[in-house]
mmCIF file of C-alpha atoms in Angstrom:
data_model
loop_
_atom_site.group_PDB
_atom_site.id
_atom_site.type_symbol
_atom_site.label_atom_id
_atom_site.label_comp_id
_atom_site.label_asym_id
_atom_site.label_seq_id
_atom_site.Cartn_x
_atom_site.Cartn_y
_atom_site.Cartn_z
ATOM 1 C CA MET A 1 20.928 17.435 -36.175
ATOM 2 C CA SER A 2 22.750 14.608 -34.956
ATOM 3 C CA GLU A 3 22.277 10.434 -35.991
ATOM 4 C CA ILE A 4 21.154 10.173 -32.655
ATOM 5 C CA ASP A 5 18.223 12.091 -33.022
ATOM 6 C CA ASP A 6 16.594 9.671 -35.652
ATOM 7 C CA LEU A 7 16.614 6.651 -32.527
ATOM 8 C CA THR A 8 14.309 5.656 -30.402
ATOM 9 C CA PHE A 9 14.852 5.552 -25.953
ATOM 10 C CA GLU A 10 14.955 1.574 -26.573
ATOM 11 C CA GLN A 11 17.294 1.940 -29.745
ATOM 12 C CA ILE A 12 19.631 4.212 -27.508
ATOM 13 C CA ALA A 13 18.895 1.658 -24.528
ATOM 14 C CA THR A 14 20.078 -0.940 -26.574
ATOM 15 C CA GLY A 15 23.232 0.700 -27.870
ATOM 16 C CA LEU A 16 24.073 1.976 -24.720
ATOM 17 C CA ARG A 17 23.989 -1.516 -23.022
ATOM 18 C CA ALA A 18 26.258 -3.170 -25.946
ATOM 19 C CA TRP A 19 28.975 -0.537 -25.492
ATOM 20 C CA ALA A 20 28.829 -1.087 -21.727
ATOM 21 C CA ARG A 21 28.564 -4.797 -21.606
ATOM 22 C CA GLY A 22 31.242 -6.353 -19.442
ATOM 23 C CA LEU A 23 32.667 -3.380 -17.495
ATOM 24 C CA TYR A 24 30.634 -3.026 -14.245
ATOM 25 C CA PRO A 25 31.089 0.306 -13.799
ATOM 26 C CA ALA A 26 29.770 1.781 -16.822
ATOM 27 C CA GLU A 27 26.780 -1.120 -16.854
ATOM 28 C CA ALA A 28 25.788 0.578 -13.822
ATOM 29 C CA ALA A 29 26.573 4.019 -15.113
ATOM 30 C CA VAL A 30 24.619 3.420 -18.392
ATOM 31 C CA GLU A 31 21.511 1.811 -16.054
ATOM 32 C CA LEU A 32 21.429 4.230 -13.504
ATOM 33 C CA LEU A 33 20.569 6.569 -16.432
ATOM 34 C CA LEU A 34 18.186 4.482 -18.054
ATOM 35 C CA ALA A 35 16.376 4.056 -15.244
ATOM 36 C CA HIS A 36 16.586 7.868 -14.766
ATOM 37 C CA ARG A 37 15.513 8.708 -18.202
ATOM 38 C CA GLY A 38 15.844 12.289 -18.094
ATOM 39 C CA TRP A 39 18.998 12.684 -19.324
ATOM 40 C CA LEU A 40 18.333 10.298 -22.382
ATOM 41 C CA HIS A 41 15.320 12.380 -23.428
ATOM 42 C CA ARG A 42 17.293 15.893 -23.431
ATOM 43 C CA LEU A 43 18.829 16.829 -26.817
ATOM 44 C CA ASP A 44 21.372 18.984 -24.996
ATOM 45 C CA PHE A 45 22.756 15.673 -23.706
ATOM 46 C CA THR A 46 22.286 13.371 -26.298
ATOM 47 C CA ARG A 47 23.976 15.636 -28.986
ATOM 48 C CA THR A 48 26.717 16.130 -26.988
ATOM 49 C CA VAL A 49 27.665 13.237 -24.976
ATOM 50 C CA LEU A 50 26.483 10.262 -26.937
ATOM 51 C CA TRP A 51 28.377 8.803 -30.157
ATOM 52 C CA VAL A 52 27.276 6.252 -32.214
ATOM 53 C CA SER A 53 30.315 3.965 -33.097
ATOM 54 C CA ASP A 54 31.548 3.463 -36.623
ATOM 55 C CA ASP A 55 29.754 0.150 -36.829
ATOM 56 C CA GLY A 56 26.233 1.746 -36.123
ATOM 57 C CA PRO A 57 23.483 2.640 -33.639
ATOM 58 C CA GLY A 58 23.674 -0.775 -32.054
ATOM 59 C CA CYS A 59 26.693 0.390 -30.097
ATOM 60 C CA ILE A 60 26.496 4.135 -28.647
ATOM 61 C CA GLY A 61 28.887 5.010 -26.592
ATOM 62 C CA ILE A 62 29.333 8.070 -23.897
ATOM 63 C CA ASP A 63 31.757 11.075 -23.568
ATOM 64 C CA TRP A 64 32.162 10.869 -19.873
ATOM 65 C CA ALA A 65 34.263 14.297 -19.798
ATOM 66 C CA ALA A 66 31.394 15.723 -21.596
ATOM 67 C CA ALA A 67 28.782 14.649 -19.524
ATOM 68 C CA ALA A 68 30.673 16.066 -16.486
ATOM 69 C CA GLU A 69 30.709 19.477 -18.432
ATOM 70 C CA LEU A 70 26.856 19.383 -19.076
ATOM 71 C CA ALA A 71 26.342 18.525 -15.683
ATOM 72 C CA ARG A 72 28.280 21.566 -14.500
ATOM 73 C CA ARG A 73 26.853 24.331 -17.089
ATOM 74 C CA ALA A 74 23.170 22.668 -18.053
ATOM 75 C CA PRO A 75 20.111 23.866 -16.072
ATOM 76 C CA ALA A 76 18.654 21.427 -14.775
ATOM 77 C CA ALA A 77 17.234 20.455 -10.880
ATOM 78 C CA GLY A 78 19.116 19.753 -7.994
ATOM 79 C CA SER A 79 18.348 16.140 -8.200
ATOM 80 C CA GLU A 80 18.457 15.871 -12.233
ATOM 81 C CA ALA A 81 21.845 17.307 -12.029
ATOM 82 C CA ALA A 82 23.413 15.033 -9.115
ATOM 83 C CA MET A 83 21.893 12.013 -10.793
ATOM 84 C CA LEU A 84 24.631 12.750 -14.190
ATOM 85 C CA GLN A 85 27.151 13.574 -11.609
ATOM 86 C CA VAL A 86 26.910 10.262 -9.740
ATOM 87 C CA ALA A 87 26.556 8.314 -13.519
ATOM 88 C CA VAL A 88 29.936 10.106 -14.142
ATOM 89 C CA GLY A 89 31.635 9.036 -10.861
ATOM 90 C CA LEU A 90 30.294 5.623 -11.127
ATOM 91 C CA ALA A 91 31.974 5.693 -14.486
ATOM 92 C CA GLY A 92 35.242 6.222 -13.063
ATOM 93 C CA HIS A 93 35.730 9.956 -13.667
ATOM 94 C CA VAL A 94 36.295 12.468 -10.385
ATOM 95 C CA LEU A 95 33.600 14.058 -9.282
ATOM 96 C CA GLU A 96 33.307 17.562 -8.447
ATOM 97 C CA GLN A 97 31.100 17.991 -5.507
ATOM 98 C CA PRO A 98 31.610 15.069 -2.178
ATOM 99 C CA LEU A 99 28.979 11.898 -3.061
ATOM 100 C CA GLY A 100 27.077 12.967 0.236
ATOM 101 C CA ASP A 101 26.281 16.111 -0.965
ATOM 102 C CA LEU A 102 25.220 14.490 -4.358
ATOM 103 C CA LEU A 103 22.863 11.753 -2.470
ATOM 104 C CA SER A 104 21.424 14.286 -0.192
ATOM 105 C CA ARG A 105 19.806 15.902 -3.515
ATOM 106 C CA LEU A 106 17.960 12.356 -4.277
ATOM 107 C CA ASP A 107 14.217 11.673 -3.304
ATOM 108 C CA GLN A 108 13.416 7.912 -2.743
ATOM 109 C CA VAL A 109 12.725 6.727 -6.410
ATOM 110 C CA ASN A 110 16.498 8.364 -7.490
ATOM 111 C CA THR A 111 18.335 7.503 -4.341
ATOM 112 C CA THR A 112 17.053 3.571 -4.935
ATOM 113 C CA ILE A 113 17.700 4.166 -8.673
ATOM 114 C CA VAL A 114 21.864 4.828 -7.428
ATOM 115 C CA LEU A 115 21.379 1.827 -4.835
ATOM 116 C CA HIS A 116 20.905 -0.951 -7.662
ATOM 117 C CA ALA A 117 23.624 0.967 -9.312
ATOM 118 C CA ILE A 118 25.916 0.622 -6.925
ATOM 119 C CA ALA A 119 25.067 -2.954 -6.240
ATOM 120 C CA ARG A 120 25.496 -3.427 -10.052
ATOM 121 C CA THR A 121 29.455 -2.017 -9.679
ATOM 122 C CA ALA A 122 29.706 -4.504 -7.743
ATOM 123 C CA GLY A 123 28.229 -7.603 -9.635
ATOM 124 C CA TRP A 124 25.925 -8.217 -7.706
ATOM 125 C CA HIS A 125 23.805 -9.215 -10.788
ATOM 126 C CA GLU A 126 26.262 -11.507 -11.587
ATOM 127 C CA ARG A 127 25.305 -13.439 -8.053
ATOM 128 C CA GLY A 128 21.643 -13.230 -8.027
ATOM 129 C CA LYS A 129 21.261 -10.500 -5.913
ATOM 130 C CA VAL A 130 19.096 -7.239 -6.329
ATOM 131 C CA ALA A 131 19.413 -4.103 -4.084
ATOM 132 C CA LEU A 132 15.998 -4.044 -3.533
ATOM 133 C CA VAL A 133 14.668 -1.082 -0.864
ATOM 134 C CA THR A 134 11.099 -1.730 0.022
ATOM 135 C CA GLY A 135 11.052 0.576 3.215
ATOM 136 C CA GLY A 136 14.215 -0.334 4.171
ATOM 137 C CA PHE A 137 17.469 -1.464 4.219
ATOM 138 C CA ALA A 138 16.737 -4.946 5.208
ATOM 139 C CA ALA A 139 15.965 -6.363 1.824
ATOM 140 C CA LEU A 140 19.635 -5.927 0.843
ATOM 141 C CA THR A 141 21.143 -9.049 0.837
ATOM 142 C CA PRO A 142 24.684 -9.272 0.760
ATOM 143 C CA ALA A 143 26.847 -11.995 -1.297
#
């Protein structure tokens, strides 16, 4: 059992956001994982990928190398593995598969999550912009 096991989803989310704050790629990757939710409810992910800072659960980090390894070997649906791999890529790590291949596995909901994460990486959230998808790409507003 790990220290992470005793934390609620909300506590993990707060800790991850505190850890990533100010670094757009890390923020984007964290927000993608939070919106997707799947990996953050898996013990194989939380026990091997997340770490609690010495200051306690108010700051929870992600070992992106461990996340990439888990995405390669863990049993998961194609879209679930793709979401983790996209998060790893957004965080600045090399993807083992072409981004286009990963995105082709996603449904509309997960594609929308990825679009929001990409917009966050570009800092749109700081400029009051969002990447809404409402039946097409017309709702995407450039900076």
